[in-house]
Coordinates of N, CA and C in Angstrom, one line a residue:
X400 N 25.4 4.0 -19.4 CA 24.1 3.4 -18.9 C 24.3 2.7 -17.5
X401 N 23.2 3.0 -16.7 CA 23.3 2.3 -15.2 C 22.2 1.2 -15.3
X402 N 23.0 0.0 -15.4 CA 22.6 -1.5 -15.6 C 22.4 -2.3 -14.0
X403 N 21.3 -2.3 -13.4 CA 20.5 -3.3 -12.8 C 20.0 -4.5 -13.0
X404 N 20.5 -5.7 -12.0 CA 19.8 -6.6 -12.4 C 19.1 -7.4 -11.5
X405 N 18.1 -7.9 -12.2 CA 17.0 -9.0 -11.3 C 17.3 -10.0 -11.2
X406 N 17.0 -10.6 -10.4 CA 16.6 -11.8 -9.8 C 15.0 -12.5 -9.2
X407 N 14.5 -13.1 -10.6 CA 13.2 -13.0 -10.4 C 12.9 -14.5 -10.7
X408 N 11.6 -14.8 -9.5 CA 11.3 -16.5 -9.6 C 10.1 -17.0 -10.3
X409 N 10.3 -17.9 -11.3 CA 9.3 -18.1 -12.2 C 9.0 -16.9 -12.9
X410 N 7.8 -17.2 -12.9 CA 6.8 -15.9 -14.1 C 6.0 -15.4 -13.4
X411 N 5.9 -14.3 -13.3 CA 3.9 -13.8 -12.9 C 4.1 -12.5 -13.1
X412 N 5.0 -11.6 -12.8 CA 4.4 -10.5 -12.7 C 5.9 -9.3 -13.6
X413 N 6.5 -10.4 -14.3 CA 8.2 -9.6 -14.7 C 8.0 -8.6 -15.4
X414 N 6.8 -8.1 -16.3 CA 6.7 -7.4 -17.4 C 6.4 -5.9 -16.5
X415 N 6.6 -5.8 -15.2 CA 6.6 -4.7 -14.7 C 8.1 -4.2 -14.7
X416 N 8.8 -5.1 -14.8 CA 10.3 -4.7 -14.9 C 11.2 -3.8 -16.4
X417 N 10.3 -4.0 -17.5 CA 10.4 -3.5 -18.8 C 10.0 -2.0 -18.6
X418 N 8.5 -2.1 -18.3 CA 8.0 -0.9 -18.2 C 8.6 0.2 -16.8
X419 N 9.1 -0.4 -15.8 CA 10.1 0.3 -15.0 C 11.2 1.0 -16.2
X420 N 11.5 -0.4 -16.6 CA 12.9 0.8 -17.6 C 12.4 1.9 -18.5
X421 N 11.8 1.6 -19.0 CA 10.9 2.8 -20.0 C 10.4 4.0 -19.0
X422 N 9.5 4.0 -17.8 CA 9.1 5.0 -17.2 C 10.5 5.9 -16.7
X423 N 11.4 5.0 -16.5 CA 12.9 5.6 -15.4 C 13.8 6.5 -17.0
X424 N 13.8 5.2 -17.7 CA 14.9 5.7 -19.1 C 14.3 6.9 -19.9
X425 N 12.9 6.8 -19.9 CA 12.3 7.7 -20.8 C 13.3 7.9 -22.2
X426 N 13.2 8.8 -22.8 CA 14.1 8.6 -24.5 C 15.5 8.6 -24.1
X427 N 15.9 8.9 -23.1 CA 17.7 9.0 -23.4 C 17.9 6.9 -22.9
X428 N 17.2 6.3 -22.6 CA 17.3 4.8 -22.2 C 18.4 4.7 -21.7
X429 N 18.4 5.4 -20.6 CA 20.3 5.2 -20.0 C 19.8 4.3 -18.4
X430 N 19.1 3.5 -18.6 CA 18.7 2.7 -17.4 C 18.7 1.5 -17.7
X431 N 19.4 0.1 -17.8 CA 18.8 -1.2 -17.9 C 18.2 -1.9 -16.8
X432 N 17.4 -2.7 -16.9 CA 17.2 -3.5 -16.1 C 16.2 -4.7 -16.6
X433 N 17.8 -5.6 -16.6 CA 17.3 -6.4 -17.4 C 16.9 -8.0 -16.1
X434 N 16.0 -8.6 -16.7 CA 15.6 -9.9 -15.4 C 16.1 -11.6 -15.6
X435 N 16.9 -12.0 -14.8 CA 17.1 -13.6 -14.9 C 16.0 -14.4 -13.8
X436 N 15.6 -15.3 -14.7 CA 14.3 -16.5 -14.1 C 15.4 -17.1 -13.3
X437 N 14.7 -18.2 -12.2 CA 15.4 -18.9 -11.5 C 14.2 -19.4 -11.4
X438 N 13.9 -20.9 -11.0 CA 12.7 -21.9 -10.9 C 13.0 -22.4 -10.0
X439 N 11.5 -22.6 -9.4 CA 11.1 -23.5 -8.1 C 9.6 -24.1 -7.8
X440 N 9.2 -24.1 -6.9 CA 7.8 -24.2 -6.9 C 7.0 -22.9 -6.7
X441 N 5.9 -22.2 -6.8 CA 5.7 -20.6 -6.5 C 4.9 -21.1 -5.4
X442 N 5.3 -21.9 -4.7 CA 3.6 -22.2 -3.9 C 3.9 -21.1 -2.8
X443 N 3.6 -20.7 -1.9 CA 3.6 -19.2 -0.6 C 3.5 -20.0 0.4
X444 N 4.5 -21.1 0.7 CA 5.0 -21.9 2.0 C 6.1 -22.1 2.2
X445 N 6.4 -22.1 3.7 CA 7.6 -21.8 4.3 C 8.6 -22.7 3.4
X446 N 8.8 -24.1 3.3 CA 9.5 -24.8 3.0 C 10.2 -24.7 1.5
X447 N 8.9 -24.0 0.9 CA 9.5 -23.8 -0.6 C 10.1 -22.8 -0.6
X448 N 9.7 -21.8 -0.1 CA 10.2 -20.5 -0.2 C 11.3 -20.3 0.5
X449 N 11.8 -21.0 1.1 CA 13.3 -21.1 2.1 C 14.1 -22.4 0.7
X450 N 13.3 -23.0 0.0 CA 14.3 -23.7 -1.1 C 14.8 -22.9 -2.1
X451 N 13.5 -21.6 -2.6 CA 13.5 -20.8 -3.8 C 14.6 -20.0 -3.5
X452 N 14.9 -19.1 -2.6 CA 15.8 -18.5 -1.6 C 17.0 -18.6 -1.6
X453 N 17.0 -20.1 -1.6 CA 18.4 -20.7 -1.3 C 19.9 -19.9 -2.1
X454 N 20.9 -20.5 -1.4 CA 22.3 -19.8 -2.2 C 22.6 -19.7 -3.2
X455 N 22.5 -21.7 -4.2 CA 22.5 -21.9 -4.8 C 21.6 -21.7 -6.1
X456 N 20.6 -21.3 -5.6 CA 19.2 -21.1 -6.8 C 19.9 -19.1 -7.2
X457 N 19.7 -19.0 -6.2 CA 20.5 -17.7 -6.2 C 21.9 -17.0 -7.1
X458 N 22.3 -18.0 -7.0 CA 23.8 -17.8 -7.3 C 23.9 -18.1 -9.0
X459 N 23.2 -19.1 -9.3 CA 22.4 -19.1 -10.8 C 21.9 -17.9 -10.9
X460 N 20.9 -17.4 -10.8 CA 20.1 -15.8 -11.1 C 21.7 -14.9 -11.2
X461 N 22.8 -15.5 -10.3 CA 23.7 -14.1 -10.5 C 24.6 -14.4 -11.8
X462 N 24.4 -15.8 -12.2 CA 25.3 -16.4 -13.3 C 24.4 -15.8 -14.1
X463 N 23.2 -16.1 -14.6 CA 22.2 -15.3 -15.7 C 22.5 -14.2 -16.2
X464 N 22.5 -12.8 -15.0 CA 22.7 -11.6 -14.9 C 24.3 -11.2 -15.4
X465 N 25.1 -12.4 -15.2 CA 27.0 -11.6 -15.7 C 26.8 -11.3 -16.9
X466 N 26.2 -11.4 -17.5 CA 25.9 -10.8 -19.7 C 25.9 -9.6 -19.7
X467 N 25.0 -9.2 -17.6 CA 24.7 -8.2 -18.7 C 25.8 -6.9 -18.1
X468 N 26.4 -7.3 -17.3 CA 27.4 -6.5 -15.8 C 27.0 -5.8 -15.4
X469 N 25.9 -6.4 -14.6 CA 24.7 -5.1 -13.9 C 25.7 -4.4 -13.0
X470 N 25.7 -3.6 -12.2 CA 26.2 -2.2 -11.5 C 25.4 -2.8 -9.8
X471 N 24.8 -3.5 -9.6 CA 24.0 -3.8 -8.5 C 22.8 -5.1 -9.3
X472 N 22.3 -6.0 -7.9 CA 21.9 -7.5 -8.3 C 20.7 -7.4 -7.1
X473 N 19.4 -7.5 -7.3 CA 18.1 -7.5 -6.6 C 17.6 -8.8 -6.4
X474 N 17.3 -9.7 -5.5 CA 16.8 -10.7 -5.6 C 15.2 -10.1 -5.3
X475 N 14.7 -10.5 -6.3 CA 13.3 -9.9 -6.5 C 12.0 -10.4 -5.8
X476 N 12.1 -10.9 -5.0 CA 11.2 -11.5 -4.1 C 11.3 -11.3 -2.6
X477 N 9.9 -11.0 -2.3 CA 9.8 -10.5 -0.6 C 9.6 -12.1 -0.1
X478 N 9.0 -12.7 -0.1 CA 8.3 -14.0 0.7 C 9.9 -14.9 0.5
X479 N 10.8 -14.4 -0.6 CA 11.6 -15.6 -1.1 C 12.7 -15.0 -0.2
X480 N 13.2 -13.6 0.6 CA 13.5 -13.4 1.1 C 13.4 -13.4 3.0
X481 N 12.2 -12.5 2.8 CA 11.7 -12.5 4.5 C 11.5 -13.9 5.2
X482 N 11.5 -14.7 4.7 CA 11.1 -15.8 5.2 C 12.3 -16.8 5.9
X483 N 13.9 -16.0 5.9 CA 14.5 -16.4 6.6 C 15.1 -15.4 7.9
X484 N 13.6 -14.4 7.9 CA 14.6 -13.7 8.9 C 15.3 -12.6 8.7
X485 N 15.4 -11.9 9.7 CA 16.5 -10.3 9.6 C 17.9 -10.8 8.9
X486 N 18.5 -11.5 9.9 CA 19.8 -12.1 9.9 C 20.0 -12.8 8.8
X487 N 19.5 -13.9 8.9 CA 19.2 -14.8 7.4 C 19.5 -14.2 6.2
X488 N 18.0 -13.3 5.7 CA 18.1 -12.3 4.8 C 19.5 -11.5 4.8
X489 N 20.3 -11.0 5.6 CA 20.9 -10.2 5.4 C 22.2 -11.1 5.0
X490 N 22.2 -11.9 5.5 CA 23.4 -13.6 4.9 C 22.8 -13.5 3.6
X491 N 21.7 -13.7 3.0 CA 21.4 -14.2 1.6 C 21.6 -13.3 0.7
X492 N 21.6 -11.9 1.2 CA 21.9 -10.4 0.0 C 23.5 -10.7 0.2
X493 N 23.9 -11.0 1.6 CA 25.9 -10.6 1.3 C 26.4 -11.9 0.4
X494 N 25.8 -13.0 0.6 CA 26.4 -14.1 -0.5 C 26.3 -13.6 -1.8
X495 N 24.9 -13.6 -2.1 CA 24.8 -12.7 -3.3 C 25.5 -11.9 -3.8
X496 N 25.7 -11.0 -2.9 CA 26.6 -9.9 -3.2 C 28.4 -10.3 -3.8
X497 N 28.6 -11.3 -2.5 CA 29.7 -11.8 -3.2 C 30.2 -12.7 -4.5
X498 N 29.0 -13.5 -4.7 CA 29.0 -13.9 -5.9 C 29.1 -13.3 -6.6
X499 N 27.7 -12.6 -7.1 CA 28.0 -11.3 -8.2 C 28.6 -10.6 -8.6
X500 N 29.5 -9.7 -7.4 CA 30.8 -9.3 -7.6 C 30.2 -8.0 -7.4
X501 N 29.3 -7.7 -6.9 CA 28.4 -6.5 -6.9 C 27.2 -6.3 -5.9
X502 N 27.3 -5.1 -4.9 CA 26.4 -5.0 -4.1 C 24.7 -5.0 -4.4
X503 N 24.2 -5.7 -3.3 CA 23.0 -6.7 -3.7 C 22.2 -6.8 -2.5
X504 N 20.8 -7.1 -2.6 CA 19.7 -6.6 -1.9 C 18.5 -7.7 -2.5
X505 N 17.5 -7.5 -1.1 CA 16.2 -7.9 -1.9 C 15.2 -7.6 -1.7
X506 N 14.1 -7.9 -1.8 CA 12.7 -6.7 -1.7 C 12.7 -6.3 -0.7
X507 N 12.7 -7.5 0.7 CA 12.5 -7.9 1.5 C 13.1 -6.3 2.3
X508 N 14.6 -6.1 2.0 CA 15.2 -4.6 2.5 C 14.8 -3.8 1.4
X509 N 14.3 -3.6 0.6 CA 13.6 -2.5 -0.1 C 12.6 -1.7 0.4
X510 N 11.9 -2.9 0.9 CA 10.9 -2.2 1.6 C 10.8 -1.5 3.0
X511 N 11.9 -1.7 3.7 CA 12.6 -1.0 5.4 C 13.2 -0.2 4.4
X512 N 14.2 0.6 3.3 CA 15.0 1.0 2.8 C 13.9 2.3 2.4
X513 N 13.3 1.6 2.0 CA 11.9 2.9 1.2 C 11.3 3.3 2.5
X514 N 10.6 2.8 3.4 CA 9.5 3.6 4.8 C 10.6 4.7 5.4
X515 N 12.0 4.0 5.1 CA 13.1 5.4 5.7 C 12.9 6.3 4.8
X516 N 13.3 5.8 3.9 CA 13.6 7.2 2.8 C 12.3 8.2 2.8
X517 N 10.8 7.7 2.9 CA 9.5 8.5 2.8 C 9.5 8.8 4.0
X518 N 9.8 8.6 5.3 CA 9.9 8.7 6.9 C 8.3 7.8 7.8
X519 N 8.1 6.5 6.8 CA 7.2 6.3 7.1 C 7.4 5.3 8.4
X520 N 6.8 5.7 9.7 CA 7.1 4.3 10.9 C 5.6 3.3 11.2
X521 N 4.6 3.6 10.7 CA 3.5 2.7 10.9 C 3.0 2.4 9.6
X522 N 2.5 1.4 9.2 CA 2.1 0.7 8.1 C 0.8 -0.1 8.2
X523 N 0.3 -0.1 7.1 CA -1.0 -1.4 7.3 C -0.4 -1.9 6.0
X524 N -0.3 -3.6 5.8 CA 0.0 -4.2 5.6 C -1.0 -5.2 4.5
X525 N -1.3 -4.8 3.2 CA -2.6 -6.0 2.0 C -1.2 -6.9 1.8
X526 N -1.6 -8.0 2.3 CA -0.7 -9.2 1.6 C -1.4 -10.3 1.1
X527 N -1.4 -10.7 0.0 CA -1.5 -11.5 -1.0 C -1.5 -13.0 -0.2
X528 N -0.6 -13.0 0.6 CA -0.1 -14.5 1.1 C -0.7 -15.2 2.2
X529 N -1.0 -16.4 2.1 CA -1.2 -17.2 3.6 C -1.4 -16.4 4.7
X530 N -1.5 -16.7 5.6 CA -1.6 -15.8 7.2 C -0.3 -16.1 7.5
X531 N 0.4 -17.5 7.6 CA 1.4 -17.7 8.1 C 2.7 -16.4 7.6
X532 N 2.3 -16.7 6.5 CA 3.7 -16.0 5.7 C 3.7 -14.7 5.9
X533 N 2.3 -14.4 5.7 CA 2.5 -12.7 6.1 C 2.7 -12.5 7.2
X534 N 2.4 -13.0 8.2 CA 2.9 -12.6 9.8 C 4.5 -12.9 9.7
X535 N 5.3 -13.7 9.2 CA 6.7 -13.4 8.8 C 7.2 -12.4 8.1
X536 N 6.5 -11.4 7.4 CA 6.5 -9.9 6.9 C 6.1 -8.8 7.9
X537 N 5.6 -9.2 8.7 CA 4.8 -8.6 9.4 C 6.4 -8.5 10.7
X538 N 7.2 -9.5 11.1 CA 8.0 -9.7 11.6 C 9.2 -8.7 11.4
X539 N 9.6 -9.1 9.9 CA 10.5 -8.7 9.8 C 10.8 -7.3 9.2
X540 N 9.3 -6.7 9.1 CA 9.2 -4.8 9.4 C 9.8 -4.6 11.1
X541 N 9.1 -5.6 11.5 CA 9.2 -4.7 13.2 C 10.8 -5.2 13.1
X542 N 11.6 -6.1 12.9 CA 13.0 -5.9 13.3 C 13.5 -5.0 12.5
X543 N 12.8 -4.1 11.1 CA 13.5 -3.0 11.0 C 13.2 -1.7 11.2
X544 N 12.3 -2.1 12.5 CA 11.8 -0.9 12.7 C 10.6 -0.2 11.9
X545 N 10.0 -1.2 11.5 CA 8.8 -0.7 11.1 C 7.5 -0.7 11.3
X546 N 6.8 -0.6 12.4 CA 5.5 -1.0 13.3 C 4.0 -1.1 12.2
X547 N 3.8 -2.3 12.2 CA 2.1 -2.8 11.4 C 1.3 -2.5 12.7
X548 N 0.3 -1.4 12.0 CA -1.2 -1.8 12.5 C -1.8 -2.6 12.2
X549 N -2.0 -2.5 11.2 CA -2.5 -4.1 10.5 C -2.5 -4.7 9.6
X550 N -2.7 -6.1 9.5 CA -2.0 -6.8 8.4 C -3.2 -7.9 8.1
X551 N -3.8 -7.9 6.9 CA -4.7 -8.6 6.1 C -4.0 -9.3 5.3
X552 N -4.2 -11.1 5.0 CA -4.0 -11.7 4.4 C -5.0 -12.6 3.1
X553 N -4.8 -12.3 1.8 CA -5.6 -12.3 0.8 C -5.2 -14.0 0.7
X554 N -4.8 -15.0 1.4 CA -4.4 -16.3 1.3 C -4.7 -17.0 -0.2
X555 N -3.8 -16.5 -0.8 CA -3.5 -16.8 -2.2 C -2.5 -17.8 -2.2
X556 N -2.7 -19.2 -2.7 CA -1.5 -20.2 -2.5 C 0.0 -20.1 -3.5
X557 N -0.3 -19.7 -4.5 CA 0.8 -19.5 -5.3 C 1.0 -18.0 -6.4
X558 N 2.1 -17.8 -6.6 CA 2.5 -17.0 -7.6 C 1.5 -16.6 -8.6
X559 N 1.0 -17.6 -8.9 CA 0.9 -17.8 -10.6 C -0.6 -17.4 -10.8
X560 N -1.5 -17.5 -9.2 CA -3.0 -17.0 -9.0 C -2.7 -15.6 -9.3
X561 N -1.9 -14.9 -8.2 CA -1.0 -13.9 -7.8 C -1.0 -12.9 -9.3
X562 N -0.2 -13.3 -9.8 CA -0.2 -12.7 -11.2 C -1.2 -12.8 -12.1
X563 N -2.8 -13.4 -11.9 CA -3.7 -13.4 -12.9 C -5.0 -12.2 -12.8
X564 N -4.1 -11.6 -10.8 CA -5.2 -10.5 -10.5 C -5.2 -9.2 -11.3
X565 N -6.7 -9.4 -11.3 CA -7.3 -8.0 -12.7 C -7.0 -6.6 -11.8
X566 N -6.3 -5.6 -12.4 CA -5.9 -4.0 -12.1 C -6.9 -3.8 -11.1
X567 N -8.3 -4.0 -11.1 CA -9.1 -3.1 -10.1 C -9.0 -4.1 -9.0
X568 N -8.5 -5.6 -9.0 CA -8.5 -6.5 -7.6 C -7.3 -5.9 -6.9
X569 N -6.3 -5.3 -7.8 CA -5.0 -4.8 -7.6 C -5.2 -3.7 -6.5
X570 N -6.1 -2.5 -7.0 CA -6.3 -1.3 -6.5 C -7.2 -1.3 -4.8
X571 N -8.2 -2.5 -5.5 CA -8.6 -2.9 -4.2 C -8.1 -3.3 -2.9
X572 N -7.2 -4.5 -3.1 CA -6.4 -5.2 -2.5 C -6.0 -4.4 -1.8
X573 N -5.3 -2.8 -2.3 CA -4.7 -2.1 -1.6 C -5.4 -1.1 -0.6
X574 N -6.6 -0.6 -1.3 CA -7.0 0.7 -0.8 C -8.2 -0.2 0.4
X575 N -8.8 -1.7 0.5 CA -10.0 -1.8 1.1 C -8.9 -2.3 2.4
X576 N -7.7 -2.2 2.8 CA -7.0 -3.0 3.9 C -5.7 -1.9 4.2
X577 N -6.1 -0.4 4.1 CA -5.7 0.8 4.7 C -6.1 0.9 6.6
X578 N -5.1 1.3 7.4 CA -5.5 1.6 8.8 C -5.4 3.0 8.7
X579 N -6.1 3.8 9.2 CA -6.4 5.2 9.2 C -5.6 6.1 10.0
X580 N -4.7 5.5 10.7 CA -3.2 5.4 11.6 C -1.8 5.5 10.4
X581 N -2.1 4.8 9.6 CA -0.9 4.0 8.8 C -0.3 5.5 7.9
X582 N 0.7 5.6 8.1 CA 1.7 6.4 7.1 C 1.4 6.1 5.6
X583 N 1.0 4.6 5.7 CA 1.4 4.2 4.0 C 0.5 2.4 4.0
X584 N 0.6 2.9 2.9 CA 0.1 1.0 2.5 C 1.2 0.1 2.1
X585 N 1.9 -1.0 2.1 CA 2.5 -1.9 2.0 C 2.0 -3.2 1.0
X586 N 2.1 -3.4 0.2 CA 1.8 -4.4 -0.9 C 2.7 -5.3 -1.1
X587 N 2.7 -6.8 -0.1 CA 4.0 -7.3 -0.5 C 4.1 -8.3 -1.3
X588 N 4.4 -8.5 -2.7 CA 4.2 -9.8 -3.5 C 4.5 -9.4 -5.3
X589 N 5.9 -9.7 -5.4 CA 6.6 -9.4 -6.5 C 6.0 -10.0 -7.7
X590 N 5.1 -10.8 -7.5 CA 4.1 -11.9 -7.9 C 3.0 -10.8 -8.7
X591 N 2.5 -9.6 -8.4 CA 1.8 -9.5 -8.1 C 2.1 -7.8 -9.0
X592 N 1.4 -7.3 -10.2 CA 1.7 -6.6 -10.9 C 0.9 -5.3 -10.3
X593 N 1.9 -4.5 -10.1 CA 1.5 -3.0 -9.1 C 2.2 -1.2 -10.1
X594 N 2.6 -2.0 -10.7 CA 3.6 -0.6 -11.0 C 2.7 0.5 -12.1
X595 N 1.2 -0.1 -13.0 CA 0.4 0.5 -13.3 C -0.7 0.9 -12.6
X596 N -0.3 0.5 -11.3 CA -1.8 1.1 -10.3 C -1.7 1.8 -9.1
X597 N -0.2 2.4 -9.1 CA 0.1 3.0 -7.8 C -0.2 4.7 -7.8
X598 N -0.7 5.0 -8.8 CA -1.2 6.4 -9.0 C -2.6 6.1 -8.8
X599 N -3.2 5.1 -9.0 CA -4.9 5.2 -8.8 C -4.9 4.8 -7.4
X600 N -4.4 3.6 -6.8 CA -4.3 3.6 -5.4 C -3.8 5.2 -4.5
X601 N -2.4 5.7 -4.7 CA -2.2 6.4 -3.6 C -3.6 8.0 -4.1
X602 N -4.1 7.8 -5.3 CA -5.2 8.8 -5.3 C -6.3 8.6 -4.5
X603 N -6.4 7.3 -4.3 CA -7.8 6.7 -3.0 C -7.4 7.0 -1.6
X604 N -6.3 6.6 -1.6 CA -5.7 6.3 -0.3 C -5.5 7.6 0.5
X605 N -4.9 8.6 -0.5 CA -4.6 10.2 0.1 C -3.2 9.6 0.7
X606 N -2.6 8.7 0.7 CA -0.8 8.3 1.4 C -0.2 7.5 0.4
X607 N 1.2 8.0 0.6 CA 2.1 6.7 -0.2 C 1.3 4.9 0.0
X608 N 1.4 4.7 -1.2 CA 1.6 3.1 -1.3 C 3.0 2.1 -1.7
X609 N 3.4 1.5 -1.2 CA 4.6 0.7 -1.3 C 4.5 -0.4 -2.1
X610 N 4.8 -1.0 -2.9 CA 4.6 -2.3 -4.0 C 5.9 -3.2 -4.1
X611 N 5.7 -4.1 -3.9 CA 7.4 -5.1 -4.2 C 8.1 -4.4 -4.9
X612 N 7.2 -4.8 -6.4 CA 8.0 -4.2 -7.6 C 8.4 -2.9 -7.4
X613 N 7.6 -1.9 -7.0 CA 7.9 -0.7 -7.2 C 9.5 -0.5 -6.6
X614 N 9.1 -1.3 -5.1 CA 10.4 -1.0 -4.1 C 11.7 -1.9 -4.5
X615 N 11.5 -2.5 -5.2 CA 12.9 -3.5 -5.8 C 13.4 -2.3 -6.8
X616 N 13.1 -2.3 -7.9 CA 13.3 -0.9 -8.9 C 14.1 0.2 -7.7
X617 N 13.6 0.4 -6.9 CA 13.9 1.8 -6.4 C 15.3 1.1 -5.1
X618 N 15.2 0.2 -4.8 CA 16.4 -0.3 -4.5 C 17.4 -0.7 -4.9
X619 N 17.6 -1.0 -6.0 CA 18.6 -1.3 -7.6 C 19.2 0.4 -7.3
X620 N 18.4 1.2 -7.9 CA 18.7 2.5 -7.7 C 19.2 3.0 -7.1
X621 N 18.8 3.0 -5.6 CA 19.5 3.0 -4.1 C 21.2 2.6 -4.1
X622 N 21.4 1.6 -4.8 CA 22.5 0.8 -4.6 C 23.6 1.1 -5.5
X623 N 23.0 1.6 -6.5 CA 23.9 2.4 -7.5 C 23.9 3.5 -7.6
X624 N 23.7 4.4 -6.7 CA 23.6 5.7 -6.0 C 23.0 6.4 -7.4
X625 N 21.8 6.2 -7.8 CA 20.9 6.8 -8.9 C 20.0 7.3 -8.6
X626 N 19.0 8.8 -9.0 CA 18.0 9.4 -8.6 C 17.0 8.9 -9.7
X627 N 16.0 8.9 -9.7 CA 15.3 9.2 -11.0 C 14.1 9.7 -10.0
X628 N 13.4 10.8 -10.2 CA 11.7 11.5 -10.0 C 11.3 11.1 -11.2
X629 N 9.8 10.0 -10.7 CA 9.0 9.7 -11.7 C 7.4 9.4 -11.2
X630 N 6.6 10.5 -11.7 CA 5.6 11.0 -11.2 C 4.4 9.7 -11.3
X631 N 4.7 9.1 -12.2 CA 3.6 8.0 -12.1 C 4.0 6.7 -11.2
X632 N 5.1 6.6 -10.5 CA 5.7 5.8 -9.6 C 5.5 5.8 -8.2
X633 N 4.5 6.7 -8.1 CA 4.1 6.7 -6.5 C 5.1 7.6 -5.4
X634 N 4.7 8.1 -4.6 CA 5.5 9.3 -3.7 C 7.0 8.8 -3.6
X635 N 7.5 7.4 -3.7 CA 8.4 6.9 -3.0 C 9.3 8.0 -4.4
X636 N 8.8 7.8 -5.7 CA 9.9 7.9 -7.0 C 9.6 9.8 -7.1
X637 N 8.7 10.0 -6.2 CA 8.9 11.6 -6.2 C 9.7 12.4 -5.1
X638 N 10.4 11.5 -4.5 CA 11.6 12.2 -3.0 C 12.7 11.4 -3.4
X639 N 13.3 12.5 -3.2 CA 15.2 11.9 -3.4 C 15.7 11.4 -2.5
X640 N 14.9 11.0 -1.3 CA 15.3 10.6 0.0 C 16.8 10.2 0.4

């Protein structure tokens, strides 16, 4: 079995991580992915989200995860990541990594990791978050080379709102904040349950859509050099890229 693990903050949206295993494992269940909580405040400001982040909070989620000897370790948050930066970020996956004892990532490069693999270079951008916060998403595509047309902010203050959005606010969110330029739609907010609605979105949309969750899953994958084609997972789980 090829064992994945999360790193996921508070509650809102984890029960997409179950159903990832089931869609990926289908009856042979040779996929785990199982999730450790780590607590903070969920609020979508700079200050928390550079606490939630942190080494330490982090390095707990990797202590959680030793039960289960995941094969690769995801810190499952975009805002908990992007929010320090190219560099930063890329210091907070290698600590990680070295704690764990296992190569390690977080949405934040899931999402640059996936527009390569689909060959997507322009994006429009539904974010769930503050203006502020999203424009630090917005940031940290273009240092990987990822160019927004544009970027709408649904200024949602916390997690916990985030997770109580009904499937069709979901579908909306994504398909009414499309640029007609854009390769793909971008959904950034782990918060934020996507992995049942990315077949009715990219069916509006006519283009890939991109989802935290979806792209965390598929970065786990990435890391443990694993394929899985899974038709109801949106273009990204249909190319071996």
């Amino acid at each position: 079995m090829t064992t994945i693990g999360f790193i996921y903050p508070d509650h809102a949206a984890e029960d997409d991580y179950p159903l990832a295993e089931q869609l990926l494992g289908g009856s042979d269940g040779d996929i785990g992915l199982p999730v450790a909580h780590i607590y903070g405040t969920d609020l979508h400001a700079v200050p928390e989200l550079l606490d939630l982040g942190s080494e330490a909070r982090l390095a707990e989620g990797a202590r959680l995860l030793a039960k289960h000897q995941p094969e690769a370790v995801v810190w499952a948050c975009t805002s908990g990541s992007f929010v320090y930066g190219w560099d930063g970020a890329r210091n907070q996956a290698d600590q990680l990594a070295k704690v764990a004892g296992v190569p390690a990532s977080s949405t934040s490069f899931a999402f640059v990791n996936a527009a390569k693999a689909l060959g997507v270079k322009r994006v429009a951008v539904a974010a769930s978050y503050p203006d502020d916060v999203a424009r630090l998403f917005v940031d940290f595509l273009a240092a990987g080379g990822v160019e927004v047309l544009s970027m709408s902010s649904a200024d949602i203050d916390t997690a916990a709102e985030v997770g109580q959005l009904a499937p069709e606010a979901v579908v909306d969110l994504a398909v009414s904040h499309d640029h007609p330029d854009a390769d793909a739609v971008l959904v950034p907010d782990t918060a934020m349950r996507t992995l049942g609605e990315i077949t009715a979105i990219e069916e509006k949309l006519g283009k890939p859509v991109l989802t935290a969750n979806q792209v965390t899953v598929w970065e786990g994958l990435r890391l443990t050099g694993t394929t899985r084609l899974v038709r109801s997972l949106g273009a990204l789980f249909r190319t071996r890229g």
